[in-house]
Coordinates of C-alpha atoms in Angstrom, one line a residue:
Chain A
N1 CA 89.2 123.0 73.3
G2 CA 89.8 123.8 69.6
D3 CA 88.8 120.7 67.9
A4 CA 88.1 120.8 64.2
S5 CA 85.5 117.9 65.0
P6 CA 81.4 118.5 64.7
P7 CA 80.5 119.0 68.5
V8 CA 79.0 115.7 70.2
S9 CA 75.7 116.0 70.7
M10 CA 73.7 115.1 74.4
A11 CA 71.7 112.5 72.4
E12 CA 75.0 110.8 71.3
L13 CA 76.5 111.6 75.2
D14 CA 73.5 109.4 76.3
H15 CA 73.8 107.2 73.5
L16 CA 77.5 106.4 74.5
V17 CA 76.6 106.6 78.4
Q18 CA 73.7 104.0 77.6
I19 CA 76.5 101.3 75.8
I20 CA 79.1 101.5 77.8
S21 CA 77.5 101.2 80.8
K22 CA 75.4 98.1 79.3
S23 CA 78.7 96.9 78.6
H24 CA 80.3 96.9 82.0
L25 CA 77.2 95.4 83.7
E26 CA 77.2 92.6 81.2
T27 CA 81.0 91.6 81.7
C28 CA 81.4 93.4 85.2
Q29 CA 82.3 89.5 86.9
Y30 CA 80.8 89.9 90.1
L31 CA 76.8 91.7 89.9
R32 CA 75.9 94.0 93.0
E33 CA 73.5 91.8 94.2
E34 CA 75.8 88.8 94.3
L35 CA 78.0 91.1 96.3
Q36 CA 75.3 92.1 98.6
Q37 CA 74.5 88.4 99.1
M38 CA 77.7 87.4 100.1
S39 CA 77.5 89.9 103.2
W40 CA 81.2 90.6 103.1
Q41 CA 82.1 87.4 104.8
S42 CA 86.1 87.5 105.2
F43 CA 88.7 84.7 105.6
L44 CA 88.9 83.1 109.2
Q45 CA 92.4 83.2 111.0
D46 CA 93.4 79.9 110.3
E47 CA 92.3 80.6 106.9
V48 CA 94.7 83.7 106.4
E49 CA 97.8 81.8 107.8
S50 CA 97.4 78.9 105.1
Y51 CA 97.6 81.6 102.4
Q52 CA 100.6 82.9 104.3
N53 CA 102.2 79.3 104.5
K54 CA 102.1 78.8 101.0
P55 CA 105.3 78.9 99.1
R56 CA 106.0 82.1 97.7
E57 CA 105.8 80.8 93.9
A58 CA 102.1 79.0 94.4
M59 CA 100.8 82.3 96.1
W60 CA 102.6 84.1 92.7
Q61 CA 100.3 81.7 90.7
L62 CA 97.3 81.8 92.4
C63 CA 96.8 85.7 92.2
A64 CA 98.0 85.1 88.1
V65 CA 95.1 83.2 87.7
K66 CA 92.6 85.5 89.9
I67 CA 94.2 88.3 88.0
T68 CA 94.2 86.9 84.8
E69 CA 90.4 85.8 85.0
A70 CA 89.3 89.1 85.8
I71 CA 91.4 90.6 82.7
Q72 CA 89.3 88.3 80.0
Y73 CA 86.2 89.8 81.3
V74 CA 88.0 93.2 80.8
V75 CA 88.5 92.2 77.0
E76 CA 85.1 91.7 76.8
F77 CA 84.1 95.1 78.2
A78 CA 86.2 96.6 75.6
K79 CA 84.9 94.3 72.6
R80 CA 81.3 96.0 73.8
I81 CA 82.9 99.3 74.1
D82 CA 81.2 101.6 70.8
G83 CA 84.0 102.1 68.5
F84 CA 86.7 99.9 70.0
M85 CA 86.4 97.2 67.5
D86 CA 86.8 99.6 64.7
L87 CA 89.8 100.4 65.7
C88 CA 92.8 98.8 64.1
Q89 CA 93.5 95.1 65.7
N90 CA 97.3 96.1 66.5
D91 CA 95.9 99.0 68.5
Q92 CA 93.2 97.2 70.2
I93 CA 96.3 94.7 71.2
V94 CA 98.2 98.0 72.6
L95 CA 94.9 99.4 74.4
L96 CA 94.4 96.4 76.2
K97 CA 97.9 94.9 76.5
A98 CA 98.7 98.5 78.2
G99 CA 94.8 99.2 79.8
S100 CA 93.6 95.6 81.0
L101 CA 95.1 95.6 84.3
E102 CA 94.6 99.4 84.6
V103 CA 90.8 98.4 84.3
V104 CA 91.0 95.5 86.7
F105 CA 92.0 97.7 89.6
V106 CA 89.5 100.2 88.7
R107 CA 86.8 97.4 89.2
M108 CA 88.4 96.1 91.8
C109 CA 86.9 98.8 93.8
R110 CA 83.2 97.1 93.6
V111 CA 84.9 94.4 95.7
F112 CA 86.4 96.3 98.0
D113 CA 85.4 96.5 102.0
S114 CA 86.7 100.0 102.9
Q115 CA 85.8 99.2 106.7
N116 CA 87.7 96.2 107.3
N117 CA 90.5 97.0 104.1
A118 CA 89.7 94.0 102.6
V119 CA 89.3 92.7 98.7
Y120 CA 86.8 90.2 97.3
F121 CA 89.6 87.2 97.0
D122 CA 89.3 83.9 95.9
G123 CA 85.9 83.1 97.7
K124 CA 86.2 85.2 100.5
F125 CA 87.0 89.2 101.6
A126 CA 91.0 89.2 102.3
G127 CA 92.8 91.7 104.0
P128 CA 96.7 93.0 102.8
D129 CA 97.9 89.9 105.2
V130 CA 96.4 87.5 102.9
F131 CA 99.5 88.5 100.1
R132 CA 102.2 88.0 102.7
A133 CA 103.4 84.6 100.9
L134 CA 104.5 87.2 97.2
G135 CA 106.5 89.3 99.1
C136 CA 105.3 92.5 97.5
D137 CA 104.1 94.1 100.5
D138 CA 104.4 97.7 99.6
L139 CA 102.9 96.9 96.0
I140 CA 99.9 94.9 98.0
T141 CA 99.9 98.3 100.4
S142 CA 99.5 100.5 97.3
V143 CA 96.8 98.5 96.0
F144 CA 94.5 98.2 98.5
D145 CA 95.6 101.9 99.5
F146 CA 94.1 102.9 95.5
A147 CA 90.7 100.5 95.9
K148 CA 90.1 102.3 99.3
S149 CA 90.5 105.7 97.4
L150 CA 88.4 104.9 94.7
C151 CA 85.7 103.8 96.9
S152 CA 86.0 106.9 99.0
L153 CA 84.4 108.8 95.7
H154 CA 81.6 106.3 95.9
L155 CA 81.2 106.3 91.8
T156 CA 78.1 104.5 90.5
E157 CA 78.1 102.2 88.0
D158 CA 77.8 103.9 85.2
E159 CA 80.3 106.8 86.5
L160 CA 82.6 103.3 86.8
A161 CA 82.0 102.2 83.4
L162 CA 82.7 105.5 82.0
F163 CA 86.1 105.8 83.5
S164 CA 87.0 102.2 82.7
A165 CA 86.2 103.0 79.4
F166 CA 88.3 106.0 79.7
V167 CA 91.1 104.6 81.4
L168 CA 91.5 101.9 78.7
L169 CA 91.0 104.2 75.6
S170 CA 94.4 106.1 76.5
A171 CA 95.4 107.7 73.3
D172 CA 99.2 108.1 74.5
R173 CA 99.9 104.6 74.7
S174 CA 103.0 103.8 72.8
W175 CA 102.5 101.5 69.5
L176 CA 99.4 103.2 68.8
Q177 CA 99.2 102.9 65.2
E178 CA 95.9 105.5 64.8
K179 CA 96.4 107.8 67.6
L180 CA 94.1 109.9 65.9
Q181 CA 90.9 107.3 66.0
V182 CA 92.2 106.4 69.8
E183 CA 92.4 110.5 70.8
K184 CA 88.8 110.7 69.4
L185 CA 87.5 107.8 71.2
Q186 CA 88.7 109.1 74.0
Q187 CA 88.0 112.4 74.3
K188 CA 84.2 111.6 73.2
T189 CA 84.6 109.1 76.5
Q190 CA 85.5 111.8 78.7
L191 CA 82.6 113.9 77.3
A192 CA 80.8 110.9 78.5
L193 CA 82.1 110.9 81.6
Q194 CA 81.6 114.7 82.1
H195 CA 77.8 114.0 81.0
V196 CA 77.2 111.5 83.8
L197 CA 78.8 112.9 86.3
Q198 CA 77.1 116.3 85.7
K199 CA 73.3 114.4 85.3
N200 CA 74.2 112.7 88.6
H201 CA 75.0 115.8 90.3
R202 CA 78.5 115.2 91.5
E203 CA 80.4 117.7 92.8
D204 CA 83.3 119.4 90.6
G205 CA 85.8 118.4 91.8
V206 CA 85.1 114.7 91.1
L207 CA 86.5 114.5 87.0
N208 CA 89.5 116.0 88.3
K209 CA 90.2 113.6 91.3
L210 CA 89.7 110.7 88.6
R211 CA 92.0 111.9 86.3
C212 CA 94.8 112.2 89.2
K213 CA 93.9 108.3 89.7
V214 CA 95.3 107.6 85.9
A215 CA 98.5 108.3 87.2
V216 CA 98.2 106.2 90.2
L217 CA 97.3 103.3 88.0
R218 CA 100.2 103.8 85.7
S219 CA 102.6 103.6 88.7
L220 CA 100.3 100.5 90.1
C221 CA 100.7 98.4 86.6
S222 CA 104.8 99.0 86.3
R223 CA 105.7 98.0 89.6
H224 CA 103.4 94.9 89.0
T225 CA 106.0 94.5 85.9
E226 CA 108.7 94.9 87.9
K227 CA 107.4 92.4 90.4
L228 CA 106.7 89.8 88.2
S229 CA 110.4 89.8 86.4
A230 CA 111.9 90.2 89.8
F231 CA 109.8 86.7 90.5
R232 CA 110.5 85.2 87.2
A233 CA 114.3 85.7 87.7
V234 CA 114.2 83.5 90.6
Y235 CA 111.5 81.4 89.3
P236 CA 111.8 80.8 85.2
D237 CA 110.6 77.6 84.8
I238 CA 107.2 78.2 87.3
V239 CA 106.4 81.3 84.9
R240 CA 106.6 79.5 81.7
T241 CA 105.2 76.2 82.8
H242 CA 102.6 77.1 85.6
F243 CA 101.4 80.6 84.3
P244 CA 98.2 81.0 82.5
P245 CA 99.3 81.9 78.9
L246 CA 97.1 85.3 78.9
Y247 CA 98.8 86.5 81.4
K248 CA 102.7 85.6 80.1
E249 CA 101.7 87.0 76.6
L250 CA 100.3 90.2 78.3
F251 CA 103.0 91.0 81.0
G252 CA 105.9 88.3 80.1
Chain B
L1 CA 102.1 92.6 67.7
K2 CA 99.5 90.5 66.8
E3 CA 102.1 87.4 66.2
K4 CA 103.2 88.4 69.7
H5 CA 99.6 88.3 71.2
K6 CA 97.8 85.3 69.8
I7 CA 95.7 84.6 72.4
L8 CA 94.5 88.0 72.9
H9 CA 94.2 88.5 69.5
Q10 CA 92.0 85.3 69.5
L11 CA 89.7 86.6 72.2
L12 CA 89.4 89.8 70.0
Q13 CA 88.0 87.8 67.2
N14 CA 85.7 85.4 69.6
S15 CA 82.2 86.7 68.9
T16 CA 80.7 88.9 71.8
S17 CA 79.1 86.0 73.9

């Protein structure tokens, strides 16, 4: 691509794949073995109804807590990505503020049951109806659709790891101070992702499908921000006093 | 930006457990 920097060697790509995959597995919140043991148990009807009967603000707070838990694992993932901690602190913050929730949505496909259209949440597998009390059915449907479509690609753990790093290291985020540094890191990550896909004999279209997912992720995250501001307009005190501080810092 | 993101900044400072 006419890039002046020296080409990345195969060995360097293998090394990058190894580091990012290891970082992913060390910080993935739910190991595959744990997921298998859970035997995909879903909520019983009365449990579903108890979520549906929760006051809107209580369900919002519960979801904010769960999102924040997942985001903390993503922060740990970022810290272990080769080169991320070499970026200036401003850019580390910019990338995580913009990309942590996107990586949470990517990781969601690891805990998603496509047959039953259900995601692991609060101890069991929950369908979209569990989230009715939030008052965001359109966004919830889109999030479930995204998880289902990402699941259909059947990405391996190292492919997921590389795609997560690729999403996080987006050089087009606003407020970046050292854009070129991030661009170099993202290009290397993309080469590593291509390398893994080739090594795993994936058909050609997968990389393009993954690129299209990036735009969907952006839309999901901006819709989340819109829903939050609409919610906060009605319940400002709840957000201020009951929402996790990190969540307010990132999305407030 | 660091001022407005003290928690995130602190998480980044913590050693990778």
